[in-house]
Amino acid sequence: MQSTIGYAAHNPSAPLAPFHFTRRSLLTTDIQIEILYCGVCHSDIHQVYNEWGDSKFPMVPGHEIVGRVSKVGEDVHNFKAGDYVGVGCLVDSCMTCPDCQDKLEQFCNNAVFTYNSHDKHSNTITYGGYSKQIVVNQNFVLHISNKLNLAAAAPLLCAGITTYSPLKHWKVGKGDKVGIVGLGGLGHMAIQFAHALGAHTVLFTTSPNKAEDAKRLGADDVVISTNPQEMSKQASSFDFILDTVSATHNLDSYTALLKRDGTLCLLGLPNFPHPSPAIGNLIFRRRRIVGLLIGGLKETQEMLDFCAANAITSEVEVIPIQQINNAFERMLKKEVKYRFVIDLQSLKT
Ligand code: NAP
Ligand code: ZN
C-alpha cells in the first residue's frame, strides 16, 4: 500500500476537501502514474451530489487523467517510466466476456470504473484523478502523443471518447446534417469531431453568448433552442442529433427535427428522467432514440491519435485544486468554457 493525497467529498452536501488515502501496491501488470492533470466532468458533479443514487463516500472523483509513468510492474512491456499516459473512466474489466472480447469493456458486467467502484485487488473503493497518483492495470492505460498539450488532452479521456464513439458508430460523415445539443465539455468536443468528419454541423444552445465560439470550433450554424420559430425552421432535416445536455428536458423538440430514419443519441444522464417522448414523433418517420456510454480502450486510443493527427483539442481553463468547489458551481451555471482541468501541481503532499 502507498499513501497519497487527493480531494474527496465525504457526503453529497459537504464541499470537497483534502483527503489522505492509500493506493494498492503495484501488481506485476500495473502501472503507477504521477497525475499531472485531471478534467472536471459533469458526471463528477452528478456523483458527488449522489444524483445517480449509487455514490460511495468518501469519493475522490476524476476520470479524465493525464500523467507521467513513475513505475511499472515486471510484466508491463508497452510502457516505461517517464511516458506520458492517460486514464479515462475505466480501470479494469473481466477481459473474457463477449463485450470485452469485442473491445467494448465499458459494457462488461464486471467493469471497474475509475472511482466510485470496487477494486477487487485491494477490496476498497476506487478513487479517481483528483489526486497525486494512481495505480492502474496496463490494459486500461493509454498513450498520449507528444503532439498533444497535456492539460488539453485530459478531457479527451471522457468528453472526447464519449462524443467520438457515437459519431463513428452511427457512421456520421460527409453529406450528413448533424446537430449537437449543449455547448459544454462534451458539446465542444462533439462539434469539432462532427466538423472533422465532414458533417454539416449545427449547435443547439440555450446560451446565445456561445454562438461565436461554436462557429470557431467548427459549427456551420447555431440555433437558440429556446426560440420556437428558430427550432421549427429545422423540422425533419437532421440525420443525427447528439444530445449532451446534463439536465432533464423535453426530447420532442429534437425528435421533430430528425429526417425519416434519423437518430437522436442521448449522452447526458440527468438526475430525473426526461418527460416521456411523444411516440407519434418516432413512428410516423421511423425515427429512433439511442444512448451510449463512453467507449472501449481500443477506440479511445484511436480517438487520441485522431486528435493528434487532426490538431483537435479541448479548450480548457486550468485551475488549482483549491478552486474545485467553485468550478462545480460555475459548471452548474453553464459558465464553463469549455472544460475545467485541475493542475495537480497545486496539491501538495
Ligand atoms: P457540461 O460541461 O456542464 O455541459 C452541459 C451543457 O448542457 C451546458 O453547457 C449547457 O449548454 C447545457 N445545459 C445545461 N443545463 C441545461 C438545461 N437545464 N437545459 C438545456 N441545456 C442545458 O457537462 P458535460 O461534462 O459536457 O456532461 C454533459 C452530460 O453528459 C452530463 O449529464 C454527464 O454526466 C453526461 N456524460 C455522459 C457520458 C456517457 O458516457 N454517456 C460521459 C460523460 C458525461 P448550453 O449553454 O449550450 O445550452
Ligand atoms: Zn466524464
mmCIF file of N, CA, C and O in Angstrom, residues 42-81:
data_model
loop_
_atom_site.group_PDB
_atom_site.id
_atom_site.type_symbol
_atom_site.label_atom_id
_atom_site.label_comp_id
_atom_site.label_asym_id
_atom_site.label_seq_id
_atom_site.Cartn_x
_atom_site.Cartn_y
_atom_site.Cartn_z
ATOM 1 N N HIS A 42 -19.064 16.704 -15.915
ATOM 2 C CA HIS A 42 -20.346 16.900 -15.205
ATOM 3 C C HIS A 42 -20.755 15.627 -14.451
ATOM 4 O O HIS A 42 -21.481 15.692 -13.457
ATOM 5 N N SER A 43 -20.269 14.470 -14.905
ATOM 6 C CA SER A 43 -20.557 13.220 -14.174
ATOM 7 C C SER A 43 -19.965 13.285 -12.758
ATOM 8 O O SER A 43 -20.491 12.653 -11.835
ATOM 9 N N ASP A 44 -18.859 14.012 -12.582
ATOM 10 C CA ASP A 44 -18.287 14.171 -11.235
ATOM 11 C C ASP A 44 -19.308 14.872 -10.330
ATOM 12 O O ASP A 44 -19.490 14.492 -9.170
ATOM 13 N N ILE A 45 -19.967 15.874 -10.886
ATOM 14 C CA ILE A 45 -20.976 16.608 -10.095
ATOM 15 C C ILE A 45 -22.164 15.695 -9.778
ATOM 16 O O ILE A 45 -22.599 15.596 -8.632
ATOM 17 N N HIS A 46 -22.674 14.986 -10.812
ATOM 18 C CA HIS A 46 -23.812 14.078 -10.567
ATOM 19 C C HIS A 46 -23.464 13.101 -9.434
ATOM 20 O O HIS A 46 -24.296 12.795 -8.592
ATOM 21 N N GLN A 47 -22.236 12.603 -9.440
ATOM 22 C CA GLN A 47 -21.884 11.549 -8.471
ATOM 23 C C GLN A 47 -21.582 12.122 -7.087
ATOM 24 O O GLN A 47 -21.975 11.548 -6.076
ATOM 25 N N VAL A 48 -20.882 13.255 -7.035
ATOM 26 C CA VAL A 48 -20.627 13.870 -5.729
ATOM 27 C C VAL A 48 -21.957 14.225 -5.063
ATOM 28 O O VAL A 48 -22.132 14.026 -3.854
ATOM 29 N N TYR A 49 -22.920 14.717 -5.825
ATOM 30 C CA TYR A 49 -24.229 15.078 -5.257
ATOM 31 C C TYR A 49 -25.164 13.870 -5.144
ATOM 32 O O TYR A 49 -26.340 14.016 -4.851
ATOM 33 N N ASN A 50 -24.634 12.681 -5.418
ATOM 34 C CA ASN A 50 -25.412 11.429 -5.366
ATOM 35 C C ASN A 50 -26.688 11.489 -6.211
ATOM 36 O O ASN A 50 -27.724 10.954 -5.836
ATOM 37 N N GLU A 51 -26.591 12.112 -7.376
ATOM 38 C CA GLU A 51 -27.783 12.252 -8.230
ATOM 39 C C GLU A 51 -28.128 10.943 -8.945
ATOM 40 O O GLU A 51 -29.236 10.801 -9.456
ATOM 41 N N TRP A 52 -27.191 10.003 -9.018
ATOM 42 C CA TRP A 52 -27.496 8.714 -9.645
ATOM 43 C C TRP A 52 -27.814 7.661 -8.575
ATOM 44 O O TRP A 52 -28.054 6.489 -8.905
ATOM 45 N N GLY A 53 -27.772 8.061 -7.306
ATOM 46 C CA GLY A 53 -28.228 7.206 -6.214
ATOM 47 C C GLY A 53 -27.297 6.065 -5.818
ATOM 48 O O GLY A 53 -27.679 5.233 -5.000
ATOM 49 N N ASP A 54 -26.075 6.012 -6.367
ATOM 50 C CA ASP A 54 -25.198 4.882 -6.008
ATOM 51 C C ASP A 54 -23.835 5.356 -5.498
ATOM 52 O O ASP A 54 -22.837 4.634 -5.577
ATOM 53 N N SER A 55 -23.794 6.571 -4.969
ATOM 54 C CA SER A 55 -22.494 7.136 -4.585
ATOM 55 C C SER A 55 -21.956 6.496 -3.318
ATOM 56 O O SER A 55 -22.699 6.237 -2.369
ATOM 57 N N LYS A 56 -20.620 6.246 -3.345
ATOM 58 C CA LYS A 56 -19.931 5.692 -2.181
ATOM 59 C C LYS A 56 -18.996 6.783 -1.661
ATOM 60 O O LYS A 56 -18.273 7.396 -2.444
ATOM 61 N N PHE A 57 -19.024 6.994 -0.352
ATOM 62 C CA PHE A 57 -18.195 8.054 0.235
ATOM 63 C C PHE A 57 -17.203 7.455 1.222
ATOM 64 O O PHE A 57 -17.507 6.425 1.813
ATOM 65 N N PRO A 58 -16.028 8.076 1.422
ATOM 66 C CA PRO A 58 -15.569 9.267 0.724
ATOM 67 C C PRO A 58 -15.335 8.999 -0.757
ATOM 68 O O PRO A 58 -14.941 7.897 -1.128
ATOM 69 N N MET A 59 -15.561 10.028 -1.577
ATOM 70 C CA MET A 59 -15.421 9.903 -3.026
ATOM 71 C C MET A 59 -14.346 10.861 -3.534
ATOM 72 O O MET A 59 -14.449 12.072 -3.331
ATOM 73 N N VAL A 60 -13.328 10.284 -4.193
ATOM 74 C CA VAL A 60 -12.335 11.110 -4.895
ATOM 75 C C VAL A 60 -12.711 11.031 -6.373
ATOM 76 O O VAL A 60 -12.494 10.010 -7.013
ATOM 77 N N PRO A 61 -13.339 12.081 -6.927
ATOM 78 C CA PRO A 61 -13.789 11.997 -8.318
ATOM 79 C C PRO A 61 -12.620 12.134 -9.296
ATOM 80 O O PRO A 61 -11.462 12.270 -8.875
ATOM 81 N N GLY A 62 -12.946 12.125 -10.590
ATOM 82 C CA GLY A 62 -11.941 12.404 -11.615
ATOM 83 C C GLY A 62 -11.668 11.217 -12.509
ATOM 84 O O GLY A 62 -11.088 10.219 -12.061
ATOM 85 N N HIS A 63 -12.091 11.323 -13.811
ATOM 86 C CA HIS A 63 -11.813 10.237 -14.754
ATOM 87 C C HIS A 63 -11.326 10.771 -16.099
ATOM 88 O O HIS A 63 -11.586 10.169 -17.135
ATOM 89 N N GLU A 64 -10.659 11.918 -16.040
ATOM 90 C CA GLU A 64 -10.013 12.453 -17.248
ATOM 91 C C GLU A 64 -8.573 12.756 -16.859
ATOM 92 O O GLU A 64 -8.203 13.900 -16.607
ATOM 93 N N ILE A 65 -7.783 11.678 -16.780
ATOM 94 C CA ILE A 65 -6.474 11.753 -16.123
ATOM 95 C C ILE A 65 -5.339 11.740 -17.148
ATOM 96 O O ILE A 65 -5.296 10.880 -18.029
ATOM 97 N N VAL A 66 -4.414 12.687 -17.007
ATOM 98 C CA VAL A 66 -3.171 12.641 -17.781
ATOM 99 C C VAL A 66 -2.018 12.714 -16.791
ATOM 100 O O VAL A 66 -2.042 13.521 -15.851
ATOM 101 N N GLY A 67 -1.037 11.854 -16.981
ATOM 102 C CA GLY A 67 0.090 11.845 -16.059
ATOM 103 C C GLY A 67 1.331 11.245 -16.672
ATOM 104 O O GLY A 67 1.391 10.973 -17.872
ATOM 105 N N ARG A 68 2.330 11.054 -15.797
ATOM 106 C CA ARG A 68 3.622 10.510 -16.223
ATOM 107 C C ARG A 68 3.832 9.198 -15.476
ATOM 108 O O ARG A 68 3.614 9.130 -14.262
ATOM 109 N N VAL A 69 4.261 8.177 -16.210
ATOM 110 C CA VAL A 69 4.502 6.879 -15.578
ATOM 111 C C VAL A 69 5.675 7.023 -14.610
ATOM 112 O O VAL A 69 6.743 7.523 -14.977
ATOM 113 N N SER A 70 5.474 6.591 -13.361
ATOM 114 C CA SER A 70 6.584 6.664 -12.407
ATOM 115 C C SER A 70 7.178 5.277 -12.154
ATOM 116 O O SER A 70 8.344 5.165 -11.814
ATOM 117 N N LYS A 71 6.383 4.214 -12.348
ATOM 118 C CA LYS A 71 6.881 2.857 -12.099
ATOM 119 C C LYS A 71 6.034 1.872 -12.883
ATOM 120 O O LYS A 71 4.829 2.113 -13.058
ATOM 121 N N VAL A 72 6.641 0.765 -13.341
ATOM 122 C CA VAL A 72 5.814 -0.273 -13.980
ATOM 123 C C VAL A 72 6.113 -1.631 -13.350
ATOM 124 O O VAL A 72 7.237 -1.883 -12.912
ATOM 125 N N GLY A 73 5.101 -2.515 -13.329
ATOM 126 C CA GLY A 73 5.283 -3.877 -12.844
ATOM 127 C C GLY A 73 6.127 -4.677 -13.834
ATOM 128 O O GLY A 73 6.264 -4.287 -15.002
ATOM 129 N N GLU A 74 6.635 -5.834 -13.392
ATOM 130 C CA GLU A 74 7.609 -6.561 -14.231
ATOM 131 C C GLU A 74 7.008 -7.160 -15.501
ATOM 132 O O GLU A 74 7.735 -7.461 -16.445
ATOM 133 N N ASP A 75 5.673 -7.294 -15.560
ATOM 134 C CA ASP A 75 5.051 -7.832 -16.786
ATOM 135 C C ASP A 75 4.511 -6.736 -17.706
ATOM 136 O O ASP A 75 3.718 -7.008 -18.606
ATOM 137 N N VAL A 76 4.918 -5.511 -17.477
ATOM 138 C CA VAL A 76 4.481 -4.395 -18.333
ATOM 139 C C VAL A 76 5.579 -4.112 -19.353
ATOM 140 O O VAL A 76 6.718 -3.845 -18.975
ATOM 141 N N HIS A 77 5.234 -4.219 -20.639
ATOM 142 C CA HIS A 77 6.276 -4.014 -21.661
ATOM 143 C C HIS A 77 5.971 -2.855 -22.599
ATOM 144 O O HIS A 77 6.841 -2.398 -23.320
ATOM 145 N N ASN A 78 4.709 -2.392 -22.615
ATOM 146 C CA ASN A 78 4.318 -1.329 -23.546
ATOM 147 C C ASN A 78 4.520 0.079 -23.007
ATOM 148 O O ASN A 78 4.309 1.051 -23.715
ATOM 149 N N PHE A 79 4.838 0.180 -21.742
ATOM 150 C CA PHE A 79 5.003 1.487 -21.099
ATOM 151 C C PHE A 79 6.271 1.451 -20.259
ATOM 152 O O PHE A 79 6.644 0.394 -19.746
ATOM 153 N N LYS A 80 6.898 2.627 -20.108
ATOM 154 C CA LYS A 80 8.076 2.701 -19.240
ATOM 155 C C LYS A 80 8.031 3.995 -18.426
ATOM 156 O O LYS A 80 7.278 4.931 -18.785
ATOM 157 N N ALA A 81 8.824 4.049 -17.380
ATOM 158 C CA ALA A 81 8.857 5.247 -16.542
ATOM 159 C C ALA A 81 9.162 6.457 -17.420
ATOM 160 O O ALA A 81 10.007 6.390 -18.321
#
